[in-house]
Coordinates of C-alpha atoms in Angstrom, one line a residue:
X1 CA 13.3 -2.5 10.1
X2 CA 12.5 -4.7 7.6
X3 CA 12.2 -8.9 7.6
X4 CA 11.1 -11.5 5.4
X5 CA 9.2 -14.7 6.7
X6 CA 8.4 -18.3 5.3
X7 CA 7.6 -19.7 8.0
X8 CA 6.3 -17.7 11.4
X9 CA 5.1 -19.5 14.3
X10 CA 2.7 -17.1 15.5
X11 CA 1.8 -17.7 19.2
X12 CA 5.9 -17.8 19.4
X13 CA 6.4 -14.3 16.6
X14 CA 3.9 -12.7 18.3
X15 CA 2.4 -12.7 22.2
X16 CA -0.8 -13.5 23.8
X17 CA -2.3 -10.2 22.4
X18 CA -2.8 -9.5 18.8
X19 CA -4.7 -7.1 17.0
X20 CA -5.4 -8.2 13.4
X21 CA -6.2 -5.6 9.9
X22 CA -8.5 -8.2 8.2
X23 CA -12.0 -8.8 5.9
X24 CA -13.3 -11.8 4.2
X25 CA -10.6 -12.6 2.0
X26 CA -8.6 -13.1 4.8
X27 CA -9.8 -16.8 4.6
X28 CA -7.3 -20.0 4.0
X29 CA -8.2 -23.3 2.8
X30 CA -5.4 -24.7 4.6
X31 CA -7.6 -24.6 7.9
X32 CA -10.7 -23.5 6.1
X33 CA -10.4 -20.8 9.1
X34 CA -10.9 -17.1 8.3
X35 CA -7.7 -15.8 9.9
X36 CA -9.2 -14.3 12.8
X37 CA -10.8 -17.3 13.8
X38 CA -7.3 -19.2 13.6
X39 CA -5.9 -16.6 16.0
X40 CA -9.3 -16.8 18.2
X41 CA -8.7 -20.4 18.3
X42 CA -5.3 -20.2 19.6
X43 CA -6.4 -17.9 22.1
X44 CA -4.7 -14.6 20.7
X45 CA -6.6 -12.5 19.2
X46 CA -7.4 -9.8 20.9
X47 CA -8.8 -7.1 18.4
X48 CA -10.5 -6.8 14.6
X49 CA -9.7 -3.8 13.0
X50 CA -11.4 -3.4 9.6
X51 CA -11.4 -1.6 7.0
X52 CA -13.9 0.3 4.2
X53 CA -16.9 -2.4 3.0
X54 CA -16.2 -4.1 6.7
X55 CA -15.4 -7.8 7.4
X56 CA -17.0 -9.5 5.0
X57 CA -17.5 -6.7 2.2
X58 CA -20.8 -6.5 2.8
X59 CA -20.8 -3.1 2.5
X60 CA -21.2 -0.8 -0.5
X61 CA -18.6 1.9 -1.4
X62 CA -18.2 4.8 1.3
X63 CA -21.1 3.4 3.6
X64 CA -19.4 4.6 6.7
X65 CA -19.5 1.7 9.7
X66 CA -19.8 3.9 12.7
X67 CA -21.3 0.6 15.5
X68 CA -19.2 -2.6 14.9
X69 CA -21.9 -3.9 17.5
X70 CA -23.5 -6.4 15.4
X71 CA -20.1 -8.4 15.1
X72 CA -20.6 -9.3 18.3
X73 CA -23.3 -11.9 17.8
X74 CA -20.0 -13.7 16.2
X75 CA -19.4 -15.0 19.3
X76 CA -16.2 -14.3 19.4
X77 CA -15.9 -13.5 23.3
X78 CA -13.4 -10.9 25.0
X79 CA -12.6 -9.7 21.2
X80 CA -13.1 -6.3 19.6
X81 CA -14.4 -5.3 16.4
X82 CA -12.9 -2.3 15.5
X83 CA -14.0 -0.5 12.5
X84 CA -11.4 1.9 10.7
X85 CA -13.6 3.0 8.3
X86 CA -15.8 5.4 9.9
X87 CA -17.9 9.3 9.5
X88 CA -14.9 11.2 11.0
X89 CA -11.4 11.9 10.0
X90 CA -10.4 10.4 12.9
X91 CA -11.4 7.3 12.6
X92 CA -9.7 5.8 9.3
X93 CA -7.3 5.0 11.7
X94 CA -6.0 2.9 14.7
X95 CA -6.2 5.3 17.3
X96 CA -2.9 5.2 19.9
X97 CA -5.0 3.0 22.6
X98 CA -6.0 0.2 20.5
X99 CA -2.8 -0.5 19.8
X100 CA -0.8 0.0 22.7
X101 CA -2.0 -3.1 24.8
X102 CA -0.9 -4.9 21.7
X103 CA 1.9 -7.3 21.1
X104 CA 1.4 -7.6 17.9
X105 CA -0.3 -6.5 15.1
X106 CA -1.0 -8.5 11.2
X107 CA -2.5 -6.8 8.3
X108 CA -4.4 -9.9 5.8
X109 CA -5.7 -7.9 3.1
X110 CA -6.4 -8.0 -0.7
X111 CA -5.1 -5.3 -2.5
X112 CA -6.5 -4.9 -6.2
X113 CA -3.1 -3.4 -7.1
X114 CA -4.5 0.5 -8.3
X115 CA -4.2 3.5 -5.7
X116 CA -7.9 4.6 -5.0
X117 CA -8.4 1.0 -3.7
X118 CA -8.6 2.3 0.3
X119 CA -7.2 -0.8 1.9
X120 CA -3.5 1.0 1.2
X121 CA -4.7 4.4 2.7
X122 CA -5.6 2.0 5.6
X123 CA -2.6 0.1 5.6
X124 CA -0.5 3.7 5.4
X125 CA -2.6 5.5 8.3
X126 CA -1.6 2.8 10.5
X127 CA 2.4 3.0 9.4
X128 CA 1.5 6.5 10.2
X129 CA 0.0 6.5 13.4
X130 CA 3.0 4.0 14.7
X131 CA 5.9 5.9 13.6
X132 CA 4.1 9.2 14.9
X133 CA 3.9 7.9 18.3
X134 CA 7.1 6.6 18.1
X135 CA 5.7 2.8 18.8
X136 CA 7.9 -0.5 18.6
X137 CA 4.7 -2.1 18.0
X138 CA 5.5 -5.6 15.7
X139 CA 3.9 -5.6 12.5
X140 CA 3.4 -8.7 10.3
X141 CA 2.3 -7.9 6.7
X142 CA 0.9 -11.1 4.6
X143 CA 1.9 -10.6 1.1
X144 CA -0.2 -11.0 -1.3
X145 CA -0.4 -11.1 -5.6
X146 CA -1.4 -7.9 -7.3
X147 CA -4.2 -8.9 -9.4
X148 CA -3.2 -6.3 -11.6
X149 CA 0.3 -7.8 -12.3
X150 CA 3.2 -6.0 -12.9
X151 CA 1.9 -3.8 -15.6
X152 CA 2.4 0.0 -14.8
X153 CA 0.1 2.8 -15.7
X154 CA -0.5 6.6 -15.1
X155 CA 1.5 9.2 -12.9
X156 CA 2.7 9.8 -9.3
X157 CA 0.1 11.7 -7.2
X158 CA 0.5 15.0 -6.5
X159 CA 0.4 16.3 -2.8
X160 CA -2.5 18.5 -3.6
X161 CA -4.5 15.9 -4.5
X162 CA -3.8 12.9 -2.1
X163 CA -7.1 12.0 -0.5
X164 CA -7.8 8.9 1.1
X165 CA -8.7 7.5 -1.7
X166 CA -4.9 8.3 -3.5
X167 CA -1.7 8.3 -1.6
X168 CA 1.1 10.8 -2.7
X169 CA 3.9 9.7 -4.7
X170 CA 2.0 6.1 -5.7
X171 CA 1.0 6.1 -10.0
X172 CA -3.0 4.8 -10.3
X173 CA -1.4 1.4 -11.2
X174 CA 2.2 0.8 -9.5
X175 CA 2.7 -2.8 -10.3
X176 CA 3.7 -4.1 -6.7
X177 CA 2.8 -6.7 -4.1
X178 CA 0.4 -6.1 -1.3
X179 CA 4.3 -7.2 0.7
X180 CA 6.1 -4.8 -1.7
X181 CA 3.4 -2.1 -2.0
X182 CA 3.6 -2.1 2.3
X183 CA 7.4 -2.0 2.0
X184 CA 7.8 1.3 0.1
X185 CA 5.2 3.1 2.1
X186 CA 7.1 2.5 5.2
X187 CA 10.1 3.3 3.8
X188 CA 8.4 6.0 1.9
X189 CA 7.8 7.4 5.6
X190 CA 11.8 6.9 7.6
X191 CA 9.1 4.4 10.2
X192 CA 11.4 2.4 12.2
X193 CA 8.7 0.0 13.2
X194 CA 9.5 -4.0 13.1
X195 CA 8.0 -4.7 10.5
X196 CA 8.1 -8.1 8.8
X197 CA 6.9 -9.7 5.7
X198 CA 5.7 -13.1 5.7
X199 CA 4.6 -15.0 1.9
X200 CA 1.3 -15.8 1.0
X201 CA 2.2 -19.6 0.3
X202 CA 2.8 -20.2 3.7
X203 CA 0.1 -19.4 5.6
X204 CA -2.2 -21.8 3.2
X205 CA -3.5 -18.2 0.8
X206 CA -5.7 -19.1 -2.1
X207 CA -5.6 -17.3 -5.5
X208 CA -6.0 -13.6 -5.8
X209 CA -9.7 -13.3 -6.8
X210 CA -11.2 -16.1 -5.3
X211 CA -13.1 -14.3 -3.2
X212 CA -14.4 -10.8 -3.8
X213 CA -12.3 -8.3 -1.9
X214 CA -15.0 -6.0 -2.3
X215 CA -18.6 -5.6 -4.0
X216 CA -18.0 -4.1 -7.4
X217 CA -14.5 -6.0 -7.8
X218 CA -16.5 -9.5 -8.3
X219 CA -13.2 -11.2 -10.0
X220 CA -9.9 -11.2 -11.8
X221 CA -11.9 -10.0 -14.9
X222 CA -12.4 -6.5 -12.9
X223 CA -8.6 -5.6 -12.6
X224 CA -8.6 -5.0 -16.3
X225 CA -10.1 -2.7 -15.9
X226 CA -10.5 -0.9 -13.0
X227 CA -7.3 1.5 -13.4
X228 CA -9.3 3.4 -16.0
X229 CA -13.4 2.9 -15.4
X230 CA -12.5 3.8 -11.9
X231 CA -12.4 7.6 -13.3
X232 CA -16.5 7.0 -13.9
X233 CA -17.2 7.8 -10.2
X234 CA -15.8 11.3 -11.0
X235 CA -18.7 11.9 -13.7
X236 CA -22.3 11.7 -14.0
X237 CA -21.9 8.5 -16.0
X238 CA -22.4 5.5 -14.6
X239 CA -19.6 3.3 -13.6
X240 CA -21.4 0.0 -13.9
X241 CA -22.6 -0.4 -9.7
X242 CA -25.5 -2.0 -9.6
X243 CA -24.7 -4.6 -12.3
X244 CA -22.7 -7.9 -12.4
X245 CA -20.4 -6.3 -14.0
X246 CA -19.2 -3.2 -12.5
X247 CA -15.8 -1.3 -14.5
X248 CA -16.6 -3.1 -17.0
X249 CA -19.7 -2.0 -18.2
X250 CA -20.5 2.2 -18.4
X251 CA -23.5 4.3 -19.8
X252 CA -26.1 6.6 -19.0
X253 CA -29.7 7.5 -20.0
X254 CA -29.1 10.4 -22.4
X255 CA -25.7 8.9 -23.6
X256 CA -27.4 7.6 -27.0
X257 CA -27.0 10.7 -28.3
X258 CA -23.3 8.9 -29.6
X259 CA -25.0 6.5 -31.4
X260 CA -25.0 8.4 -34.9
X261 CA -21.5 9.5 -33.7
X262 CA -20.1 6.1 -36.4
X263 CA -22.8 7.0 -39.2
X264 CA -22.3 10.6 -39.2
X265 CA -18.6 10.2 -39.5
X266 CA -18.4 6.8 -41.4
X267 CA -16.3 5.2 -38.8
X268 CA -17.2 0.9 -39.4
X269 CA -18.1 0.8 -35.5
X270 CA -16.8 1.4 -32.3
X271 CA -14.0 -1.2 -33.0
X272 CA -13.1 0.8 -36.6
X273 CA -8.8 0.6 -36.4
X274 CA -9.8 5.0 -37.6
X275 CA -11.9 5.1 -34.7
X276 CA -11.2 8.1 -31.9
X277 CA -11.7 5.5 -29.3
X278 CA -10.6 2.1 -30.8
X279 CA -7.8 0.4 -28.7
X280 CA -6.5 -3.1 -29.8
X281 CA -6.8 -3.9 -25.9
X282 CA -10.2 -3.8 -25.9
X283 CA -13.5 -4.1 -27.6
X284 CA -16.5 -2.0 -26.7
X285 CA -19.8 -3.6 -27.4
X286 CA -23.0 -0.8 -27.2
X287 CA -25.9 -2.3 -25.2
X288 CA -28.5 -0.7 -22.5
X289 CA -28.4 -1.8 -19.1
X290 CA -30.4 -1.0 -15.6
X291 CA -28.7 -0.2 -12.7
X292 CA -30.6 -1.7 -10.1
X293 CA -28.4 0.6 -7.7
X294 CA -26.6 3.4 -7.2
X295 CA -26.3 6.1 -10.5
X296 CA -29.9 5.6 -12.4
X297 CA -30.9 3.1 -10.2
X298 CA -33.9 1.8 -12.3
X299 CA -33.4 3.7 -15.3
X300 CA -32.6 2.2 -19.1
X301 CA -28.9 3.2 -19.4
X302 CA -27.0 3.1 -23.1
X303 CA -23.7 2.3 -22.8
X304 CA -20.8 0.1 -23.5
X305 CA -19.0 -3.3 -22.5
X306 CA -15.8 -3.0 -23.0
X307 CA -14.3 -6.5 -23.7
X308 CA -10.3 -7.3 -23.1
X309 CA -8.5 -8.8 -25.5
X310 CA -6.2 -11.1 -24.4
X311 CA -3.8 -11.3 -26.8
X312 CA -2.8 -7.4 -27.3
X313 CA -1.2 -5.2 -24.3
X314 CA -4.1 -2.9 -22.9
X315 CA -3.6 1.0 -21.1
X316 CA -6.6 0.7 -19.1
X317 CA -6.0 4.7 -18.3
X318 CA -5.3 5.7 -21.3
X319 CA -8.4 3.7 -23.2
X320 CA -10.7 5.6 -20.0
X321 CA -8.8 9.2 -20.7
X322 CA -9.9 8.7 -24.1
X323 CA -13.5 8.1 -23.8
X324 CA -14.2 10.4 -20.6
X325 CA -13.2 13.2 -23.3
X326 CA -15.1 11.4 -26.0
X327 CA -18.3 11.2 -24.2
X328 CA -17.6 15.0 -22.6
X329 CA -17.5 16.4 -26.0
X330 CA -20.0 14.9 -27.9
X331 CA -23.0 14.4 -25.0
X332 CA -24.3 18.2 -24.1
X333 CA -26.1 16.4 -20.9
X334 CA -21.9 14.9 -19.8
X335 CA -21.1 17.1 -16.1
X336 CA -18.0 16.3 -13.9
X337 CA -19.6 15.5 -10.5
X338 CA -19.4 18.6 -8.2
X339 CA -18.5 18.6 -5.0
X340 CA -16.0 17.3 -2.0
X341 CA -16.0 13.2 -2.9
X342 CA -13.1 12.1 0.0
X343 CA -12.0 11.9 3.6
X344 CA -8.4 14.4 3.7
X345 CA -9.3 17.3 0.8
X346 CA -11.8 19.3 -0.6
X347 CA -11.5 18.9 -4.3
X348 CA -13.4 17.3 -6.6
X349 CA -14.0 13.0 -7.1
X350 CA -12.3 13.5 -10.8
X351 CA -9.5 15.7 -9.7
X352 CA -8.7 13.5 -6.6
X353 CA -8.9 10.4 -9.1
X354 CA -7.0 11.9 -11.8
X355 CA -4.8 13.9 -9.7
X356 CA -2.3 14.9 -12.1
X357 CA -3.3 18.3 -13.9
X358 CA -1.6 17.2 -17.2
X359 CA -4.0 14.5 -17.4
X360 CA -6.7 16.3 -15.9
X361 CA -6.4 19.2 -18.8
X362 CA -6.0 16.3 -21.5
X363 CA -9.7 15.7 -20.0
X364 CA -10.7 19.5 -20.3
X365 CA -9.8 19.3 -24.2
X366 CA -6.4 21.2 -23.2
X367 CA -3.6 18.7 -23.8
X368 CA -3.2 16.2 -26.8
X369 CA -3.1 12.5 -27.3
X370 CA 0.1 12.5 -28.6
X371 CA 1.5 14.7 -26.0
X372 CA -1.0 12.2 -23.1
X373 CA 0.7 9.8 -24.1
X374 CA 4.4 10.7 -24.2
X375 CA 4.1 11.7 -20.8
X376 CA 2.7 8.9 -19.8
X377 CA 5.4 6.6 -21.0
X378 CA 7.8 9.5 -18.8
X379 CA 6.2 9.1 -15.3
X380 CA 5.9 5.5 -16.1
X381 CA 8.8 4.3 -16.8
X382 CA 10.6 7.2 -14.3
X383 CA 8.6 4.8 -11.6
X384 CA 9.5 1.4 -12.9
X385 CA 13.4 2.5 -12.4
X386 CA 12.5 3.9 -8.3
X387 CA 11.0 0.3 -7.6
X388 CA 13.5 -1.4 -9.8
X389 CA 16.6 0.4 -7.6
X390 CA 15.1 1.1 -4.3
X391 CA 12.3 -1.8 -3.3
X392 CA 12.6 -5.0 -2.2
X393 CA 13.1 -8.2 -4.8
X394 CA 11.1 -11.5 -3.0
X395 CA 13.4 -11.8 -0.3
X396 CA 11.5 -15.3 0.7

């Protein structure tokens, strides 16, 4: 059963042994405290569960946290800190022993509105654990706005491509708030533990992105590009990690070979409306950058910055697909990243991120752009129809 709340009284609603799934985004200006500080002050905090990137977003992507003892120095005596992003797949969900002694579990995380972001998988893994163990532990999810908005992009992830960076059935950019996607996951799993969704407005939440949810999502502007630019993780092109504008800049030391393309084909720059990379929603500015970490650390990369044009609609996923195929066809050094990428699936990074054979075939040069446009439009329409007819409207 799902219930919706405006003003829960926590001590009365949750009992004396509370677990919280949270990170640095669970800071509330009305109290000036992180949510775990508030519950500790109330005397009812027993356990804090941390997603990828740690309690304060201090860890880079895919850095495993196997030892949480460093958090003991925070001085929260009697409270246990538990990582939900360790080296083995079992660590990606709280085990029964860490849940069975709780009176309630609260989830307060800022999502980014794109299925690659692992906080959703953390939430779903907990839901699955509770369902499979027939637990009736009450779960309270703090609803948060989706900074990527209601805009939908992409296709539902096919089951064979599901992993910790992709939940089967979710499109790339799904257009739901955190509370709405929690309700979707709960319904899809046919769970029956009590799920309570709380309006963020009534717990003192601040606007999205005032606090970066992870090291490489520095601000609201990143949400405009992340659904598309994250695909570079599946290639040997830098997605901008190690710069101050990750997912907004991209490039590689060998990409300068595309610099002569426009002269050879008589285009008036990269934003010529006739150019194969033209998109009215974002301009391309060529430049050079030096990543301080990650791919091509300390090397000069030739690449581009995306500059959003707010007056025009922008489909970040489609634009990224076009750019990747263009680089693949015009740079002989381009390659897709080989080998296993993420827990739960042995496929390559580009397969897990794209998650659809039709879109993958486009990257491999086997589909036309016109066909891909139509395919995306049809799949996005189906998803929007689904969430309109079978999911919640705001009930608080």
